[in-house]
Short mmCIF file of C-alpha atoms in Angstrom, two decimals:
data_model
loop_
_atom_site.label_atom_id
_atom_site.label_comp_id
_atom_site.label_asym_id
_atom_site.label_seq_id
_atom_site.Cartn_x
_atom_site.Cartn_y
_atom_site.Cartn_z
CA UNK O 13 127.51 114.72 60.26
CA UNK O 14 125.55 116.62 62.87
CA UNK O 15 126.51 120.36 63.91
CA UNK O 16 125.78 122.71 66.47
CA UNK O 17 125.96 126.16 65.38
CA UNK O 18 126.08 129.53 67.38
CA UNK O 19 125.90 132.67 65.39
CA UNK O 20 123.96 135.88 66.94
CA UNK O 21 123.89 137.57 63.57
CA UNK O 22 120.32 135.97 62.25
CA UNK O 23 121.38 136.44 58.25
CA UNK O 24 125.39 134.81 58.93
CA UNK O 25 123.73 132.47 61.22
CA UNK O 26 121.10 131.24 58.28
CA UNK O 27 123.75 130.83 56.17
CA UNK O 28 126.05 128.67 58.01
CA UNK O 29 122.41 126.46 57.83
CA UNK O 30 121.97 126.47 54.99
CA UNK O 31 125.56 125.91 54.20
CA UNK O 32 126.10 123.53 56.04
CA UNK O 33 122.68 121.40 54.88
CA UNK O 34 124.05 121.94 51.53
CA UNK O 35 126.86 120.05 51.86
CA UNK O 36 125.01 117.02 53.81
CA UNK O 37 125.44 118.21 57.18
CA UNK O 38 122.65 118.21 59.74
CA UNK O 39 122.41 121.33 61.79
CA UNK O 40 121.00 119.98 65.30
CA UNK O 41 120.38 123.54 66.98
CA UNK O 42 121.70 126.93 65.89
CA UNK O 43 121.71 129.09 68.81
CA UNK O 44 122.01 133.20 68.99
CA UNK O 45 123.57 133.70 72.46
CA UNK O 46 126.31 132.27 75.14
CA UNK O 47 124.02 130.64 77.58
CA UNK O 48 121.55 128.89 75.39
CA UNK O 49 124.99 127.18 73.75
CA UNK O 50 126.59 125.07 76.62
CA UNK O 51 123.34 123.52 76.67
CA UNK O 52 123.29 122.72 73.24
CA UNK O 53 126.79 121.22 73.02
CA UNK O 54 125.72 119.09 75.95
CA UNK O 55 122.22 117.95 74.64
CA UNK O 56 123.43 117.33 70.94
CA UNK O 57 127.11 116.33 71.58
CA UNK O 58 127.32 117.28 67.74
CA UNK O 59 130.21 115.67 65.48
CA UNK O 60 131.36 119.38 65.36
CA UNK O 61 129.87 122.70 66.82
CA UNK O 62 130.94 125.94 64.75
CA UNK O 63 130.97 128.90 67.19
CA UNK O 64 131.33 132.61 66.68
CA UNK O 65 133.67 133.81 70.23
CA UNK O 66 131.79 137.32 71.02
CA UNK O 67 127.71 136.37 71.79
CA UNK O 68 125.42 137.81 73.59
CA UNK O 69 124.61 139.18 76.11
CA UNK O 70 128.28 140.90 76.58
CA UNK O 71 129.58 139.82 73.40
CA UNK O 72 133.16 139.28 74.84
CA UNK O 73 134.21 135.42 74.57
CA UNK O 74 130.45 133.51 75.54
CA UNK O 75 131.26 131.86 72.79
CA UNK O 76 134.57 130.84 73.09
CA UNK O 77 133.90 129.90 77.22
CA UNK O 78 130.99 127.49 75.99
CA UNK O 79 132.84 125.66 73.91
CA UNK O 80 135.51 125.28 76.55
CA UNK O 81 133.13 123.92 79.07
CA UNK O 82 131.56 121.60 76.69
CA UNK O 83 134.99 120.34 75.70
CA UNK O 84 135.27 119.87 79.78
CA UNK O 85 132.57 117.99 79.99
CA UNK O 86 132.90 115.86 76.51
CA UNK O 87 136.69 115.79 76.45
CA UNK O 88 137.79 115.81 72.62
CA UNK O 89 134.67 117.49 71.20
CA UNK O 90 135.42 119.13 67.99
CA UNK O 91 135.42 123.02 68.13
CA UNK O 92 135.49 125.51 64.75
CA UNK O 93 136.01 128.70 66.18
CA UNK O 94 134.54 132.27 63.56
CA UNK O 95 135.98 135.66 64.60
CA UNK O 96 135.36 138.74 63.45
CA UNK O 97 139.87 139.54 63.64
CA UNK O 98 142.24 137.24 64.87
CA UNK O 99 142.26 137.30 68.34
CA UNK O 100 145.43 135.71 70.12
CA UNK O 101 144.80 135.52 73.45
CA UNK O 102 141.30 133.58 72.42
CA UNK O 103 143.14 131.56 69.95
CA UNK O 104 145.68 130.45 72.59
CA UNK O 105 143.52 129.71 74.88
CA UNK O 106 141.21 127.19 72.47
CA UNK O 107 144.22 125.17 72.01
CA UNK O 108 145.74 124.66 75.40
CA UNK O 109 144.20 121.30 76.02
CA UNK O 110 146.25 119.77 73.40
CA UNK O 111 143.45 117.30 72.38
CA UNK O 112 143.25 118.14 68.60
CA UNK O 113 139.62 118.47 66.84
CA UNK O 114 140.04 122.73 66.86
CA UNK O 115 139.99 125.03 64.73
CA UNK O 116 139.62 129.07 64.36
CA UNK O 117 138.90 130.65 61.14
CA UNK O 118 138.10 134.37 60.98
CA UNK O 119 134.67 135.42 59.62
CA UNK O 120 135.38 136.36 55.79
CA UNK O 121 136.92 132.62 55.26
CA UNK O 122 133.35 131.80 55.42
CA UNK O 123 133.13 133.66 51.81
CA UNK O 124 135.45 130.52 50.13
CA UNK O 125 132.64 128.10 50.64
CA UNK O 126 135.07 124.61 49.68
CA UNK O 127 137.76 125.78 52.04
CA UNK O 128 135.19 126.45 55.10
CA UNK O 129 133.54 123.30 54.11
CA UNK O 130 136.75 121.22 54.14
CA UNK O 131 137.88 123.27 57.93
CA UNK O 132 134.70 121.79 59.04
CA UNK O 133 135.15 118.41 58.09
CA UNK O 134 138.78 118.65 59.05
CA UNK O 135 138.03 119.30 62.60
CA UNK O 136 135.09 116.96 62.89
CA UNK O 137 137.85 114.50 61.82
CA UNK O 138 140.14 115.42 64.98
CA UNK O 139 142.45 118.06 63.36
CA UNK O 140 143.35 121.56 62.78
CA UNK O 141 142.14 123.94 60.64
CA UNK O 142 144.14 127.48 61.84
CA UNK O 143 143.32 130.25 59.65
CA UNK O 144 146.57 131.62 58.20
CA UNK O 145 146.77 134.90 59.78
CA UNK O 146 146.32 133.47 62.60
CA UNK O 147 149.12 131.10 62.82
CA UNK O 148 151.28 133.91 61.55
CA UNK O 149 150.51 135.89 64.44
CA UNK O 150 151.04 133.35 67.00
CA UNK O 151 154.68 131.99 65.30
CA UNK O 152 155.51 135.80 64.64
CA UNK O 153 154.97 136.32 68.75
CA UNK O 154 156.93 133.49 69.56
CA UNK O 155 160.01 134.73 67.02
CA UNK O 156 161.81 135.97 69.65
CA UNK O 157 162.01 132.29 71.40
CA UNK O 158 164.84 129.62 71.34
CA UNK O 159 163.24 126.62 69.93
CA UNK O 160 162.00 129.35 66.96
CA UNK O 161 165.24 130.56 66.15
CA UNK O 162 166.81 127.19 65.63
CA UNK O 163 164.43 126.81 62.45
CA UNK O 164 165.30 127.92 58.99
CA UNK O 165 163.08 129.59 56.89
CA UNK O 166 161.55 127.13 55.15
CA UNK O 167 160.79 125.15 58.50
CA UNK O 168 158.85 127.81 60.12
CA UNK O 169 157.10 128.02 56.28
CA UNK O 170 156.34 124.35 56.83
CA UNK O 171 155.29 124.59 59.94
CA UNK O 172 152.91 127.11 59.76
CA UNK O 173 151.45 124.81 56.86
CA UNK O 174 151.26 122.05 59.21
CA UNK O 175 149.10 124.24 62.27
CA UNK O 176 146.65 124.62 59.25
CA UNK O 177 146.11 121.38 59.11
CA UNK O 178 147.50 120.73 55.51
CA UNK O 179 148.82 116.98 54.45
CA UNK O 180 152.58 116.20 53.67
CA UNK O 181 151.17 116.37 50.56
CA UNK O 182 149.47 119.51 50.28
CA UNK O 183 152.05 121.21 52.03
CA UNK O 184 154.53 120.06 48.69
CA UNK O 185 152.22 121.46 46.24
CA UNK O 186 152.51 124.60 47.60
CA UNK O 187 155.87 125.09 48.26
CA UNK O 188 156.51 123.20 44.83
CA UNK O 189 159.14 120.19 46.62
CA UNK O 190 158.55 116.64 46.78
CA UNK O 191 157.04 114.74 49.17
CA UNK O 192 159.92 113.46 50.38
CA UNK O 193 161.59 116.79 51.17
CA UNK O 194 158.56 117.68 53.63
CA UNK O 195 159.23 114.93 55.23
CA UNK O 196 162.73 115.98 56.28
CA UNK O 197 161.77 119.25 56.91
CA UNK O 198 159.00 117.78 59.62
CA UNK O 199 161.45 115.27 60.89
CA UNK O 200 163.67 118.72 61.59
CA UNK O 201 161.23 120.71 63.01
CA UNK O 202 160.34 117.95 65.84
CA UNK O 203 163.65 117.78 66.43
CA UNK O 204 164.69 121.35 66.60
CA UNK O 205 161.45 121.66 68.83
CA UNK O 206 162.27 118.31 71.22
CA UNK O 207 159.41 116.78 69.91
CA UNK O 208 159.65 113.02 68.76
CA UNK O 209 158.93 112.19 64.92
CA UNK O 210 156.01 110.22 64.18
CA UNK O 211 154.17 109.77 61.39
CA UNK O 212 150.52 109.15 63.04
CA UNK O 213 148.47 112.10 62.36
CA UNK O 214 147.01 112.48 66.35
CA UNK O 215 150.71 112.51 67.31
CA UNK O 216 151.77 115.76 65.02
CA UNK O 217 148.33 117.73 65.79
CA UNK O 218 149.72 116.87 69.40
CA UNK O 219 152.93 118.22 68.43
CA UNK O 220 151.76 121.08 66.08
CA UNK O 221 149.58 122.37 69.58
CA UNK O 222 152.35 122.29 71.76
CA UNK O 223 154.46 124.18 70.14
CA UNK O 224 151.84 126.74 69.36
CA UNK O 225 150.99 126.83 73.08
CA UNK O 226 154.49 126.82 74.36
#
């Protein structure tokens, strides 16, 4: 699995390589600034590019503008997103083309080396990997909204399961119900939300998006 990776602090940067090649991924190019990434995205087309949003030279969102472009210009290329704090506007605006394959993690989730490893694959794959604090920010700004208020509590707790990217299954285990019961709680929530039930997984990172996006 090939990766583009753009990093402009050397030692975090030489992780993620080496990371990354320990787990039997190839890094293509690691880059240290905004311009030298479009570039790289477009020359490697990499199965997944893992990009921090603030790089040189104005460390403001180089990063996060690249990978836009690139996902312009190579619709559906997979984007992992590293920030330093969650960042909503920058979050928001990563997912508005609805296409799946994203992802935004902040820095220190870098630390639990299986669960970045599995956020990587998980995007390369075509879904979501939201870190949790960000989802709770985004669901907790849109608490004041309609479709939001017709969920119970253990809905929204689902669903903010779901916009990381977790299984029917996974999303059980934690909350200690059966599979079963997830599944009517999902079946609710795209209701609730005027989004059609499905059980392909493109169709509820689709529906997981929208919502987020409103």
């Amino acid at each position: 699995m090939r990766v583009v990776i753009a990093e402009d602090l050397a030692l975090l940067r030489d992780g993620l390589i080496r990371l990354l090649n320990a787990y039997d991924f190839e890094v293509a190019e690691a880059v240290d600034n905004g311009p030298s990434l479009l570039p790289a995205l477009l020359k490697h087309r990499p199965d997944v590019a893992v990009v921090d949003v603030r790089l040189p030279p104005t460390f403001t969102d180089e990063g996060l503008q690249a990978a836009i472009a690139a996902r312009e210009q190579v619709p559906g290329l997979p984007v992992l997103v590293l920030s330093q704090h969650v960042e909503q506007l920058y979050a928001r605006e990563l997912l508005s083309d609805r296409t799946g394959g994203v992802g935004y993690l902040l820095k220190d989730r870098v630390s639990h080396v299986s669960q970045f490893v599995d956020a990587v694959k998980r995007v390369a794959a075509g879904g979501t990997a939201l870190d949790p604090e960000v989802v709770g920010q985004l669901l907790a700004r849109r608490s004041a909204e309609e479709p939001l208020k017709a969920l119970t509590p253990r809905e929204r707790e689902v669903l903010g399961l779901m916009a990381e990217g977790r299984s029917n299954n996974a999303i059980a285990g934690r909350l200690f119900v059966t599979d079963k019961a997830v599944g009517k709680h999902i079946n609710n929530i795209f209701t609730k939300l005027g989004l059609p039930p499905s059980d392909d997984d493109n169709r509820r990172v689709l529906a997981v998006l929208t919502y987020l996006n409103g």
